[in-house]
Tab-separated table of C-alpha atoms and ligand atoms in Angstrom:
chain	number	residue	atom	x	y	z
A	1	UNK	CA	37.118	-58.621	-50.178
A	2	UNK	CA	33.765	-59.605	-48.756
A	3	UNK	CA	31.279	-56.896	-48.137
A	4	UNK	CA	29.173	-56.242	-45.100
A	5	UNK	CA	26.204	-58.238	-46.355
A	6	UNK	CA	28.246	-61.419	-46.866
A	7	UNK	CA	29.609	-61.036	-43.411
A	8	UNK	CA	26.122	-60.602	-41.987
A	9	UNK	CA	24.824	-63.919	-43.213
A	10	UNK	CA	27.544	-65.574	-41.168
A	11	UNK	CA	26.438	-64.350	-37.864
A	12	UNK	CA	23.059	-63.230	-36.634
A	13	UNK	CA	24.406	-61.060	-33.901
A	14	UNK	CA	26.495	-59.145	-36.305
A	15	UNK	CA	23.427	-58.342	-38.402
A	16	UNK	CA	22.129	-55.521	-36.289
A	17	UNK	CA	25.486	-53.955	-35.654
A	18	UNK	CA	27.213	-53.785	-39.001
A	19	UNK	CA	24.675	-51.411	-40.493
A	20	UNK	CA	26.748	-48.296	-40.974
A	21	UNK	CA	29.731	-49.698	-39.162
A	22	UNK	CA	32.017	-46.875	-38.164
A	23	UNK	CA	34.185	-45.824	-35.273
A	24	UNK	CA	32.184	-43.875	-32.699
A	25	UNK	CA	32.784	-40.304	-31.582
A	26	UNK	CA	33.913	-41.080	-28.056
A	27	UNK	CA	36.649	-38.518	-27.429
A	28	UNK	CA	35.536	-35.448	-25.477
A	29	UNK	CA	37.631	-32.407	-24.534
A	30	UNK	CA	39.277	-34.021	-21.480
A	31	UNK	CA	40.293	-37.122	-23.397
A	32	UNK	CA	41.450	-34.915	-26.272
A	33	UNK	CA	43.719	-32.902	-23.973
A	34	UNK	CA	45.058	-36.055	-22.424
A	35	UNK	CA	45.568	-37.702	-25.805
A	36	UNK	CA	47.814	-34.784	-26.757
A	37	UNK	CA	49.552	-34.195	-23.416
A	38	UNK	CA	49.674	-37.896	-22.600
A	39	UNK	CA	51.456	-38.750	-25.837
A	40	UNK	CA	53.779	-35.754	-25.683
A	41	UNK	CA	54.924	-36.523	-22.160
A	42	UNK	CA	56.615	-39.864	-22.575
A	43	UNK	CA	60.262	-40.761	-22.372
A	44	UNK	CA	61.792	-37.520	-23.620
A	45	UNK	CA	61.580	-35.254	-20.601
A	46	UNK	CA	63.217	-37.996	-18.516
A	47	UNK	CA	65.913	-38.972	-21.037
A	48	UNK	CA	66.639	-36.088	-23.460
A	49	UNK	CA	67.681	-33.107	-21.268
A	50	UNK	CA	71.278	-34.260	-21.103
A	51	UNK	CA	71.387	-34.686	-24.869
A	52	UNK	CA	70.102	-31.183	-25.498
A	53	UNK	CA	72.740	-29.904	-23.075
A	54	UNK	CA	75.376	-32.056	-24.741
A	55	UNK	CA	74.718	-30.492	-28.151
A	56	UNK	CA	74.359	-26.845	-27.086
A	57	UNK	CA	76.827	-26.772	-24.190
A	58	UNK	CA	75.133	-24.564	-21.585
A	59	UNK	CA	72.055	-24.611	-19.331
A	60	UNK	CA	70.854	-21.246	-20.662
A	61	UNK	CA	71.009	-22.373	-24.282
A	62	UNK	CA	69.350	-25.686	-23.324
A	63	UNK	CA	66.415	-23.866	-21.798
A	64	UNK	CA	66.142	-21.693	-24.897
A	65	UNK	CA	66.006	-24.814	-27.080
A	66	UNK	CA	63.297	-26.340	-24.876
A	67	UNK	CA	61.282	-23.124	-25.053
A	68	UNK	CA	61.741	-22.851	-28.822
A	69	UNK	CA	60.661	-26.470	-29.290
A	70	UNK	CA	57.515	-25.756	-27.269
A	71	UNK	CA	56.787	-22.675	-29.340
A	72	UNK	CA	57.282	-24.629	-32.543
A	73	UNK	CA	54.935	-27.364	-31.291
A	74	UNK	CA	52.279	-24.757	-30.484
A	75	UNK	CA	52.605	-23.044	-33.866
A	76	UNK	CA	52.572	-26.411	-35.646
A	77	UNK	CA	49.506	-27.559	-33.745
A	78	UNK	CA	47.614	-24.299	-34.424
A	79	UNK	CA	48.286	-24.756	-38.125
A	80	UNK	CA	47.098	-28.354	-37.895
A	81	UNK	CA	43.991	-27.171	-36.046
A	82	UNK	CA	42.947	-25.226	-39.131
A	83	UNK	CA	43.636	-28.256	-41.325
A	84	UNK	CA	41.657	-30.470	-38.957
A	85	UNK	CA	38.612	-28.246	-39.021
A	86	UNK	CA	38.663	-27.892	-42.816
A	87	UNK	CA	39.347	-31.576	-43.577
A	88	UNK	CA	37.332	-33.389	-40.953
A	89	UNK	CA	38.697	-36.843	-41.649
A	90	UNK	CA	41.015	-38.846	-39.407
A	91	UNK	CA	44.516	-39.680	-40.562
A	92	UNK	CA	46.515	-36.523	-39.725
A	93	UNK	CA	49.311	-35.645	-42.136
A	94	UNK	CA	48.315	-38.513	-44.408
A	95	UNK	CA	44.839	-37.258	-45.173
A	96	UNK	CA	45.953	-33.599	-45.420
A	97	UNK	CA	48.690	-34.445	-47.917
A	98	UNK	CA	46.266	-36.650	-49.860
A	99	UNK	CA	43.588	-33.962	-50.076
A	100	UNK	CA	45.874	-30.949	-50.610
A	101	UNK	CA	48.936	-32.227	-52.443
A	102	UNK	CA	48.422	-35.566	-54.104
A	103	UNK	CA	48.201	-39.294	-53.986
A	104	UNK	CA	51.888	-40.225	-54.393
A	105	UNK	CA	53.280	-38.093	-51.544
A	106	UNK	CA	50.399	-39.275	-49.341
A	107	UNK	CA	51.197	-42.872	-50.197
A	108	UNK	CA	54.884	-42.329	-49.390
A	109	UNK	CA	53.894	-40.855	-46.051
A	110	UNK	CA	51.556	-43.750	-45.258
A	111	UNK	CA	54.187	-46.254	-46.281
A	112	UNK	CA	56.928	-44.608	-44.204
A	113	UNK	CA	54.712	-43.872	-41.262
A	114	UNK	CA	53.090	-47.309	-41.061
A	115	UNK	CA	56.226	-49.309	-41.790
A	116	UNK	CA	58.776	-47.216	-39.883
A	117	UNK	CA	57.919	-44.007	-38.055
A	118	UNK	CA	55.050	-45.099	-35.809
A	119	UNK	CA	56.364	-48.576	-35.036
A	120	UNK	CA	59.816	-47.091	-34.348
A	121	UNK	CA	58.368	-44.605	-31.907
A	122	UNK	CA	56.329	-47.308	-30.206
A	123	UNK	CA	59.479	-49.457	-30.028
A	124	UNK	CA	61.559	-46.529	-28.706
A	125	UNK	CA	59.103	-45.591	-25.985
A	126	UNK	CA	58.527	-49.223	-24.980
A	127	UNK	CA	62.271	-49.734	-24.732
A	128	UNK	CA	62.596	-46.795	-22.364
A	129	UNK	CA	59.626	-48.163	-20.393
A	130	UNK	CA	61.410	-51.508	-20.164
A	131	UNK	CA	64.730	-49.968	-19.135
A	132	UNK	CA	63.158	-48.170	-16.207
A	133	UNK	CA	61.096	-51.159	-15.086
A	134	UNK	CA	63.942	-53.659	-15.391
A	135	UNK	CA	66.474	-51.305	-13.749
A	136	UNK	CA	64.569	-51.477	-10.479
A	137	UNK	CA	65.205	-55.253	-10.336
A	138	UNK	CA	68.887	-55.036	-11.265
A	139	UNK	CA	70.117	-52.262	-9.037
A	140	UNK	CA	73.661	-53.513	-8.518
A	141	UNK	CA	74.377	-55.310	-11.734
A	142	UNK	CA	73.971	-54.601	-15.447
A	143	UNK	CA	70.588	-55.463	-16.927
A	144	UNK	CA	70.533	-58.288	-19.458
A	145	UNK	CA	69.427	-56.835	-22.818
A	146	UNK	CA	67.192	-59.801	-23.501
A	147	UNK	CA	65.147	-59.049	-20.372
A	148	UNK	CA	64.797	-55.407	-21.438
A	149	UNK	CA	63.660	-56.392	-24.926
A	150	UNK	CA	61.201	-59.002	-23.662
A	151	UNK	CA	59.710	-56.464	-21.249
A	152	UNK	CA	59.362	-53.943	-24.080
A	153	UNK	CA	57.667	-56.607	-26.198
A	154	UNK	CA	55.282	-57.450	-23.342
A	155	UNK	CA	54.440	-53.736	-23.044
A	156	UNK	CA	53.563	-53.572	-26.769
A	157	UNK	CA	51.371	-56.675	-26.533
A	158	UNK	CA	49.450	-55.361	-23.534
A	159	UNK	CA	48.864	-52.088	-25.383
A	160	UNK	CA	47.668	-53.983	-28.432
A	161	UNK	CA	45.136	-55.930	-26.382
A	162	UNK	CA	43.845	-52.789	-24.654
A	163	UNK	CA	43.462	-50.906	-27.928
A	164	UNK	CA	41.762	-53.807	-29.705
A	165	UNK	CA	39.317	-54.376	-26.868
A	166	UNK	CA	37.623	-51.025	-26.845
A	167	UNK	CA	38.138	-47.363	-27.454
A	168	UNK	CA	36.838	-46.278	-24.098
A	169	UNK	CA	39.280	-48.505	-22.240
A	170	UNK	CA	42.172	-47.054	-24.244
A	171	UNK	CA	41.061	-43.461	-23.588
A	172	UNK	CA	40.480	-44.111	-19.868
A	173	UNK	CA	43.992	-45.503	-19.569
A	174	UNK	CA	45.232	-42.415	-21.357
A	175	UNK	CA	43.463	-40.098	-18.914
A	176	UNK	CA	44.643	-41.922	-15.790
A	177	UNK	CA	48.239	-42.207	-16.938
A	178	UNK	CA	48.366	-38.580	-18.055
A	179	UNK	CA	47.223	-37.438	-14.622
A	180	UNK	CA	49.805	-39.704	-12.958
A	181	UNK	CA	52.719	-38.480	-15.035
A	182	UNK	CA	51.810	-34.832	-14.571
A	183	UNK	CA	51.790	-35.503	-10.828
A	184	UNK	CA	55.298	-36.999	-10.947
A	185	UNK	CA	56.567	-34.053	-12.972
A	186	UNK	CA	55.011	-31.721	-10.420
A	187	UNK	CA	57.066	-33.529	-7.750
A	188	UNK	CA	60.207	-32.849	-9.789
A	189	UNK	CA	59.212	-29.217	-10.283
A	190	UNK	CA	58.409	-28.702	-6.584
A	191	UNK	CA	61.765	-30.263	-5.636
A	192	UNK	CA	63.494	-27.815	-7.962
A	193	UNK	CA	61.643	-24.854	-6.482
A	194	UNK	CA	62.736	-25.892	-2.994
A	195	UNK	CA	66.361	-26.163	-4.149
A	196	UNK	CA	66.199	-22.736	-5.794
A	197	UNK	CA	64.640	-21.257	-2.664
A	198	UNK	CA	67.480	-22.761	-0.634
A	199	UNK	CA	69.957	-20.881	-2.788
A	200	UNK	CA	70.983	-23.501	-5.395
A	201	UNK	CA	70.866	-20.819	-8.027
A	202	UNK	CA	74.107	-21.588	-9.858
A	203	UNK	CA	72.002	-22.346	-12.940
A	204	UNK	CA	71.088	-18.674	-13.108
A	205	UNK	CA	74.701	-17.527	-12.987
A	206	UNK	CA	76.850	-17.671	-16.129
A	207	UNK	CA	74.133	-19.794	-17.616
A	208	UNK	CA	75.349	-19.238	-21.167
A	209	UNK	CA	78.970	-20.168	-20.516
A	210	UNK	CA	80.339	-22.752	-22.993
A	211	UNK	CA	77.410	-22.321	-25.364
A	212	UNK	CA	78.040	-24.067	-28.654
A	213	UNK	CA	76.789	-22.184	-31.671
A	214	UNK	CA	76.409	-23.443	-35.198
A	215	UNK	CA	73.526	-24.659	-37.290
A	216	UNK	CA	74.379	-28.355	-37.097
A	217	UNK	CA	74.543	-28.902	-33.314
A	218	UNK	CA	71.520	-26.668	-32.772
A	219	UNK	CA	69.561	-28.704	-35.339
A	220	UNK	CA	70.411	-31.981	-33.602
A	221	UNK	CA	69.646	-30.450	-30.190
A	222	UNK	CA	66.258	-29.522	-31.606
A	223	UNK	CA	65.748	-33.126	-32.701
A	224	UNK	CA	66.257	-34.292	-29.128
A	225	UNK	CA	63.978	-31.610	-27.703
A	226	UNK	CA	61.333	-32.086	-30.368
A	227	UNK	CA	61.144	-35.797	-29.633
A	228	UNK	CA	59.872	-34.827	-26.190
A	229	UNK	CA	57.243	-32.593	-27.755
A	230	UNK	CA	56.235	-35.023	-30.447
A	231	UNK	CA	52.636	-36.064	-30.210
A	232	UNK	CA	51.415	-32.432	-30.543
A	233	UNK	CA	49.756	-33.513	-33.792
A	234	UNK	CA	48.161	-36.654	-32.411
A	235	UNK	CA	44.589	-35.472	-32.155
A	236	UNK	CA	44.509	-34.810	-35.898
A	237	UNK	CA	44.904	-38.536	-36.494
A	238	UNK	CA	41.565	-39.263	-34.805
A	239	UNK	CA	39.372	-36.274	-35.790
A	240	UNK	CA	36.498	-38.572	-36.794
A	241	UNK	CA	36.301	-39.943	-33.256
A	242	UNK	CA	36.367	-36.514	-31.633
A	243	UNK	CA	33.120	-35.014	-30.370
A	244	UNK	CA	32.463	-31.587	-31.879
A	245	UNK	CA	35.868	-31.348	-33.595
A	246	UNK	CA	35.479	-27.741	-34.816
A	247	UNK	CA	35.508	-26.545	-31.229
A	248	UNK	CA	37.372	-29.260	-29.381
A	249	UNK	CA	40.351	-29.620	-31.706
A	250	UNK	CA	41.662	-26.038	-31.414
A	251	UNK	CA	40.661	-25.873	-27.766
A	252	UNK	CA	42.469	-29.083	-26.801
A	253	UNK	CA	45.605	-27.914	-28.616
A	254	UNK	CA	45.558	-24.557	-26.845
A	255	UNK	CA	45.229	-26.198	-23.445
A	256	UNK	CA	47.550	-29.180	-23.819
A	257	UNK	CA	50.628	-27.797	-25.539
A	258	UNK	CA	51.250	-24.657	-23.415
A	259	UNK	CA	50.692	-26.866	-20.363
A	260	UNK	CA	53.316	-29.355	-21.489
A	261	UNK	CA	55.733	-26.570	-22.467
A	262	UNK	CA	55.540	-24.990	-18.991
A	263	UNK	CA	55.985	-28.377	-17.324
A	264	UNK	CA	59.038	-29.190	-19.471
A	265	UNK	CA	60.712	-25.845	-18.839
A	266	UNK	CA	60.174	-26.046	-15.089
A	267	UNK	CA	61.352	-29.670	-14.978
A	268	UNK	CA	64.546	-28.679	-16.791
A	269	UNK	CA	65.147	-25.822	-14.379
A	270	UNK	CA	64.710	-28.328	-11.566
A	271	UNK	CA	67.297	-30.680	-13.097
A	272	UNK	CA	69.758	-27.800	-13.382
A	273	UNK	CA	69.062	-26.697	-9.821
A	274	UNK	CA	70.000	-30.158	-8.544
A	275	UNK	CA	72.925	-31.007	-10.832
A	276	UNK	CA	75.831	-29.196	-12.417
A	277	UNK	CA	76.081	-29.435	-16.200
A	278	UNK	CA	78.897	-31.958	-15.963
A	279	UNK	CA	76.925	-34.126	-13.520
A	280	UNK	CA	73.974	-33.978	-15.850
A	281	UNK	CA	76.071	-34.969	-18.848
A	282	UNK	CA	77.444	-38.029	-17.083
A	283	UNK	CA	74.106	-39.569	-16.103
A	284	UNK	CA	72.309	-42.319	-17.969
A	285	UNK	CA	68.872	-41.272	-16.853
A	286	UNK	CA	68.520	-37.650	-15.785
A	287	UNK	CA	65.356	-38.076	-13.784
A	288	UNK	CA	66.734	-40.943	-11.709
A	289	UNK	CA	69.976	-39.079	-10.923
A	290	UNK	CA	67.808	-36.135	-9.932
A	291	UNK	CA	65.735	-38.460	-7.700
A	292	UNK	CA	68.793	-39.918	-5.997
A	293	UNK	CA	70.088	-36.431	-5.197
A	294	UNK	CA	66.827	-34.870	-4.113
A	295	UNK	CA	64.476	-37.631	-2.977
A	296	UNK	CA	66.974	-40.200	-1.704
A	297	UNK	CA	65.150	-43.416	-0.823
A	298	UNK	CA	61.994	-42.089	-2.460
A	299	UNK	CA	63.564	-42.254	-5.915
A	300	UNK	CA	61.241	-45.163	-6.714
A	301	UNK	CA	58.505	-42.542	-7.222
A	302	UNK	CA	60.431	-41.273	-10.218
A	303	UNK	CA	61.040	-44.753	-11.618
A	304	UNK	CA	57.372	-45.520	-11.281
A	305	UNK	CA	56.500	-42.163	-12.835
A	306	UNK	CA	58.722	-42.804	-15.854
A	307	UNK	CA	57.225	-46.263	-16.312
A	308	UNK	CA	53.686	-44.839	-16.209
A	309	UNK	CA	54.625	-41.957	-18.431
A	310	UNK	CA	56.215	-44.065	-21.156
A	311	UNK	CA	53.427	-46.627	-21.045
A	312	UNK	CA	50.790	-43.894	-21.417
A	313	UNK	CA	52.675	-42.241	-24.277
A	314	UNK	CA	53.103	-45.540	-26.099
A	315	UNK	CA	49.350	-46.056	-25.666
A	316	UNK	CA	48.636	-42.667	-27.294
A	317	UNK	CA	51.025	-43.417	-30.151
A	318	UNK	CA	49.402	-46.784	-30.630
A	319	UNK	CA	45.933	-45.343	-30.584
A	320	UNK	CA	46.628	-42.689	-33.205
A	321	UNK	CA	49.137	-44.734	-35.235
A	322	UNK	CA	46.553	-47.451	-35.760
A	323	UNK	CA	44.149	-44.830	-37.133
A	324	UNK	CA	46.630	-43.540	-39.735
A	325	UNK	CA	47.094	-47.081	-41.014
A	326	UNK	CA	43.310	-47.604	-41.019
A	327	UNK	CA	42.584	-44.406	-42.947
A	328	UNK	CA	45.339	-45.036	-45.508
A	329	UNK	CA	43.892	-48.494	-46.139
A	330	UNK	CA	40.404	-47.022	-46.477
A	331	UNK	CA	41.736	-44.726	-49.214
A	332	UNK	CA	43.154	-47.726	-51.065
A	333	UNK	CA	46.795	-47.053	-50.197
A	334	UNK	CA	47.275	-50.089	-47.959
A	335	UNK	CA	45.707	-53.577	-48.056
A	336	UNK	CA	41.904	-53.598	-47.602
A	337	UNK	CA	41.988	-55.696	-44.476
A	338	UNK	CA	43.696	-52.844	-42.607
A	339	UNK	CA	40.709	-50.569	-43.238
A	340	UNK	CA	38.256	-52.786	-41.391
A	341	UNK	CA	36.841	-52.529	-37.907
A	342	UNK	CA	35.754	-55.193	-35.445
A	343	UNK	CA	32.021	-55.682	-35.871
A	344	UNK	CA	31.224	-55.615	-32.156
A	345	UNK	CA	34.065	-53.757	-30.524
A	346	UNK	CA	34.280	-51.042	-33.190
A	347	UNK	CA	38.050	-50.815	-33.017
A	348	UNK	CA	40.297	-50.868	-36.097
A	349	UNK	CA	41.819	-54.128	-34.903
A	350	UNK	CA	43.589	-55.290	-38.104
A	351	UNK	CA	45.476	-51.973	-38.319
A	352	UNK	CA	46.359	-52.222	-34.630
A	353	UNK	CA	47.547	-55.828	-34.946
A	354	UNK	CA	49.670	-54.904	-37.942
A	355	UNK	CA	51.228	-51.966	-36.042
A	356	UNK	CA	51.961	-54.327	-33.135
A	357	UNK	CA	53.655	-56.792	-35.397
A	358	UNK	CA	56.026	-54.233	-36.957
A	359	UNK	CA	56.734	-52.627	-33.579
A	360	UNK	CA	57.751	-56.004	-32.154
A	361	UNK	CA	60.182	-56.523	-35.024
A	362	UNK	CA	61.624	-53.037	-34.451
A	363	UNK	CA	62.324	-53.750	-30.797
A	364	UNK	CA	64.889	-56.406	-31.737
A	365	UNK	CA	67.625	-54.206	-33.268
A	366	UNK	CA	66.636	-50.791	-31.919
A	367	UNK	CA	68.452	-48.376	-29.665
A	368	UNK	CA	66.735	-45.347	-28.241
A	369	UNK	CA	68.941	-42.432	-29.281
A	370	UNK	CA	69.237	-43.353	-32.965
A	371	UNK	CA	65.486	-43.897	-33.113
A	372	UNK	CA	65.032	-40.339	-31.853
A	373	UNK	CA	67.238	-38.655	-34.469
A	374	UNK	CA	65.860	-40.607	-37.394
A	375	UNK	CA	62.319	-40.206	-36.137
A	376	UNK	CA	62.603	-36.415	-35.941
A	377	UNK	CA	64.197	-36.150	-39.369
A	378	UNK	CA	61.436	-38.139	-41.059
A	379	UNK	CA	58.647	-36.609	-39.026
A	380	UNK	CA	59.673	-33.011	-39.789
A	381	UNK	CA	60.039	-33.775	-43.461
A	382	UNK	CA	56.369	-34.765	-43.571
A	383	UNK	CA	55.226	-31.996	-41.221
A	384	UNK	CA	56.858	-29.539	-43.634
A	385	UNK	CA	55.024	-31.057	-46.612
A	386	UNK	CA	51.722	-30.989	-44.700
A	387	UNK	CA	52.185	-27.333	-43.769
A	388	UNK	CA	52.976	-26.390	-47.353
A	389	UNK	CA	49.623	-27.982	-48.255
A	390	UNK	CA	47.960	-25.705	-45.708
A	391	UNK	CA	49.669	-22.647	-47.202
A	392	UNK	CA	48.515	-23.796	-50.618
A	393	UNK	CA	44.836	-23.963	-49.618
A	394	UNK	CA	45.092	-20.718	-47.687
A	395	UNK	CA	46.346	-18.913	-50.771
A	396	UNK	CA	44.444	-20.773	-53.514
A	397	UNK	CA	41.160	-21.540	-51.776
A	398	UNK	CA	40.564	-18.662	-49.398
A	399	UNK	CA	36.782	-19.142	-49.544
A	400	UNK	CA	36.328	-22.662	-48.201
A	401	UNK	CA	34.564	-22.566	-44.840
A	402	UNK	CA	37.042	-22.544	-41.957
A	403	UNK	CA	35.684	-22.894	-38.430
A	404	UNK	CA	39.172	-22.071	-37.152
A	405	UNK	CA	41.564	-19.765	-39.012
A	406	UNK	CA	45.254	-19.491	-38.212
A	407	UNK	CA	47.139	-16.291	-39.221
A	408	UNK	CA	49.204	-17.125	-42.305
A	409	UNK	CA	52.469	-16.077	-40.673
A	410	UNK	CA	52.235	-19.071	-38.310
A	411	UNK	CA	52.384	-21.831	-40.964
A	412	UNK	CA	55.100	-19.809	-42.745
A	413	UNK	CA	57.255	-19.908	-39.599
A	414	UNK	CA	56.604	-23.622	-39.137
A	415	UNK	CA	57.504	-24.306	-42.760
A	416	UNK	CA	60.793	-22.403	-42.468
A	417	UNK	CA	61.572	-24.247	-39.237
A	418	UNK	CA	60.862	-27.622	-40.812
A	419	UNK	CA	63.074	-26.868	-43.823
A	420	UNK	CA	65.836	-25.933	-41.397
A	421	UNK	CA	65.244	-29.025	-39.260
A	422	UNK	CA	65.436	-31.351	-42.222
A	423	UNK	CA	68.432	-29.700	-43.872
A	424	UNK	CA	70.642	-28.587	-40.957
A	425	UNK	CA	71.616	-32.030	-39.662
A	426	UNK	CA	72.196	-33.326	-43.208
A	427	UNK	CA	74.404	-30.387	-44.110
A	428	UNK	CA	76.223	-29.833	-40.850
A	429	UNK	CA	76.529	-33.308	-39.365
A	430	UNK	CA	75.816	-35.712	-42.187
A	431	UNK	CA	75.158	-39.348	-41.313
A	432	UNK	CA	74.559	-42.195	-43.671
A	433	UNK	CA	71.309	-43.020	-41.824
A	434	UNK	CA	69.556	-39.935	-43.222
A	435	UNK	CA	70.368	-41.172	-46.707
A	436	UNK	CA	68.937	-44.605	-45.899
A	437	UNK	CA	65.727	-42.987	-44.719
A	438	UNK	CA	65.481	-40.924	-47.926
A	439	UNK	CA	66.081	-44.031	-50.054
A	440	UNK	CA	63.474	-45.947	-48.066
A	441	UNK	CA	60.866	-43.221	-48.557
A	442	UNK	CA	61.517	-43.011	-52.292
A	443	UNK	CA	61.474	-46.788	-52.651
A	444	UNK	CA	57.770	-46.551	-51.849
A	445	UNK	CA	57.320	-45.203	-55.400
A	446	UNK	CA	58.172	-48.645	-56.794
A	447	UNK	CA	55.235	-50.096	-54.856
A	448	UNK	CA	52.941	-47.207	-55.655
A	449	UNK	CA	52.912	-47.729	-59.393
A	450	UNK	CA	51.593	-51.324	-59.535
A	451	UNK	CA	49.575	-51.364	-56.296
A	452	UNK	CA	47.866	-47.969	-56.267
A	453	UNK	CA	48.149	-46.634	-59.781
A	454	UNK	CA	47.279	-49.899	-61.577
A	455	UNK	CA	45.369	-51.443	-58.652
A	456	UNK	CA	47.205	-54.745	-58.933
A	457	UNK	CA	45.690	-57.229	-56.522
A	458	UNK	CA	46.418	-60.942	-56.963
A	459	UNK	CA	43.600	-63.468	-56.359
A	460	UNK	CA	45.453	-65.077	-53.471
A	461	UNK	CA	45.494	-61.733	-51.762
A	462	UNK	CA	41.719	-61.478	-51.910
A	463	UNK	CA	41.265	-64.918	-50.457
A	464	UNK	CA	43.713	-64.122	-47.638
A	465	UNK	CA	41.698	-60.966	-46.920
A	466	UNK	CA	38.511	-63.011	-46.787
A	467	UNK	CA	39.941	-65.525	-44.365
A	468	UNK	CA	41.435	-62.866	-42.158
A	469	UNK	CA	38.127	-61.040	-42.172
A	470	UNK	CA	36.292	-64.090	-40.838
A	471	UNK	CA	39.043	-64.887	-38.363
A	472	UNK	CA	39.208	-61.379	-36.911
A	473	UNK	CA	35.460	-60.684	-37.211
A	474	UNK	CA	36.001	-57.438	-39.033
A	475	UNK	CA	34.100	-55.668	-41.789
A	476	UNK	CA	34.667	-52.540	-43.906
A	477	UNK	CA	33.808	-49.409	-41.965
A	478	UNK	CA	32.363	-46.128	-43.197
A	479	UNK	CA	33.739	-42.669	-42.686
A	480	UNK	CA	32.259	-40.663	-39.829
A	481	UNK	CA	30.452	-37.701	-41.339
B	501	LIG	N1	57.023	-37.223	-26.948
B	501	LIG	C1	57.110	-38.610	-26.679
B	501	LIG	C2	58.219	-38.906	-25.735
B	501	LIG	O1	58.822	-38.016	-25.216
B	501	LIG	C3	57.246	-39.402	-27.946
B	501	LIG	C4	55.981	-39.491	-28.711
B	501	LIG	C5	56.125	-40.275	-29.956
B	501	LIG	N2	54.824	-40.563	-30.446
B	501	LIG	C6	54.169	-39.877	-31.368
B	501	LIG	N3	52.981	-40.190	-31.647
B	501	LIG	N4	54.697	-38.933	-31.999
B	501	LIG	O2	58.490	-40.061	-25.470
């Protein structure tokens, strides 16, 4: 690895800038709210409602699941807000597990998150973006899969360029797209209100008929709902770039998540006001079927809205996912090159390029619904571990300064929920895929021992790092204090 000084002698211009190279604090409250809400609102609210209904059987139970998912997201985010104000480093779950629990579990999280979870969610959201965009060109015939996949790949590349260019561009895109998608959801909500006012109130009658009970189906229904809420923890991945994090982190969480929860519940009511449960179950894309019924020729607004929404959410996932990779590399858990930042643009470009690369590979075999189930399983496993770390410091280190304190009952509830979410689908509807995920996570241990524990780093690796460093114009960056 070359250090900053070596890099400086290469380029005069770089000289002035690499002193104390670090990512700037550019995220204010508005961008923080839109980073959370803009990542949460993505594909889910337009694709998952029929799956939640499918697993629980009735509109009433569906709405309860959506409300419970929102509540869980709020409780989870409040717990994370305390963690984020105590441990002021970026990296989200990764850094909390590293500081509170230990190096091996943190490494396993970084490994799983960087190699699978984040790229899979970027691939999943980009695929839904592509499906909606391509569908508008193939209205009367089936869409060729290769076109869908190429469009998804193009989406990922554009996001990569935006995020590598500069932080402000990425956050501005986030703000604009968040506003646009909220507007489209407000159209859906207003349409639903009109239908209810006109007397389409069948959703309110016998709304619990055919409800399916049982731990397994409810667990999987939660997975589908929680995919739509995922992103509630996103701000914690970028704490070091947040202005005044002690105040803005809890505040952004308390604005963004209740807002998204209300929007989701009202949008679901609107879907039920326009369609019977069996109509809803037979659609491919709920929002489009809703548009055809309610807006007629104006359905394109919904298609456009979904495209904007998914693009914005993928941008948020990209933005924060790149940071987790960057922080894990800075802590020595991933190759050094991934912990560097561009000397002029101050973006963690190697980490972003790496995330792009894996996401592109994931697009090739992926299908949306299996990504969602596996994503939620893995994500909640690590959320549970993170929360147990919070409980540990709350009990063992009650005296460390805490700008924001969450009542202990909240992380306890989230921990119980995450244990249930991880175990219920394994016990009640076991699938081999969950086992594969578990094996994959544990296989990280084999890498951990030589690479992290014994710091094995072949010479060739160092020279590759050096070349990449010169090629990408990046240098090691410091932590933001
Ligand atoms: N909630 C988003 C959606 O409905 C998915 C967000 C995934 N990204 C993430 N960073 N967790 O599409």
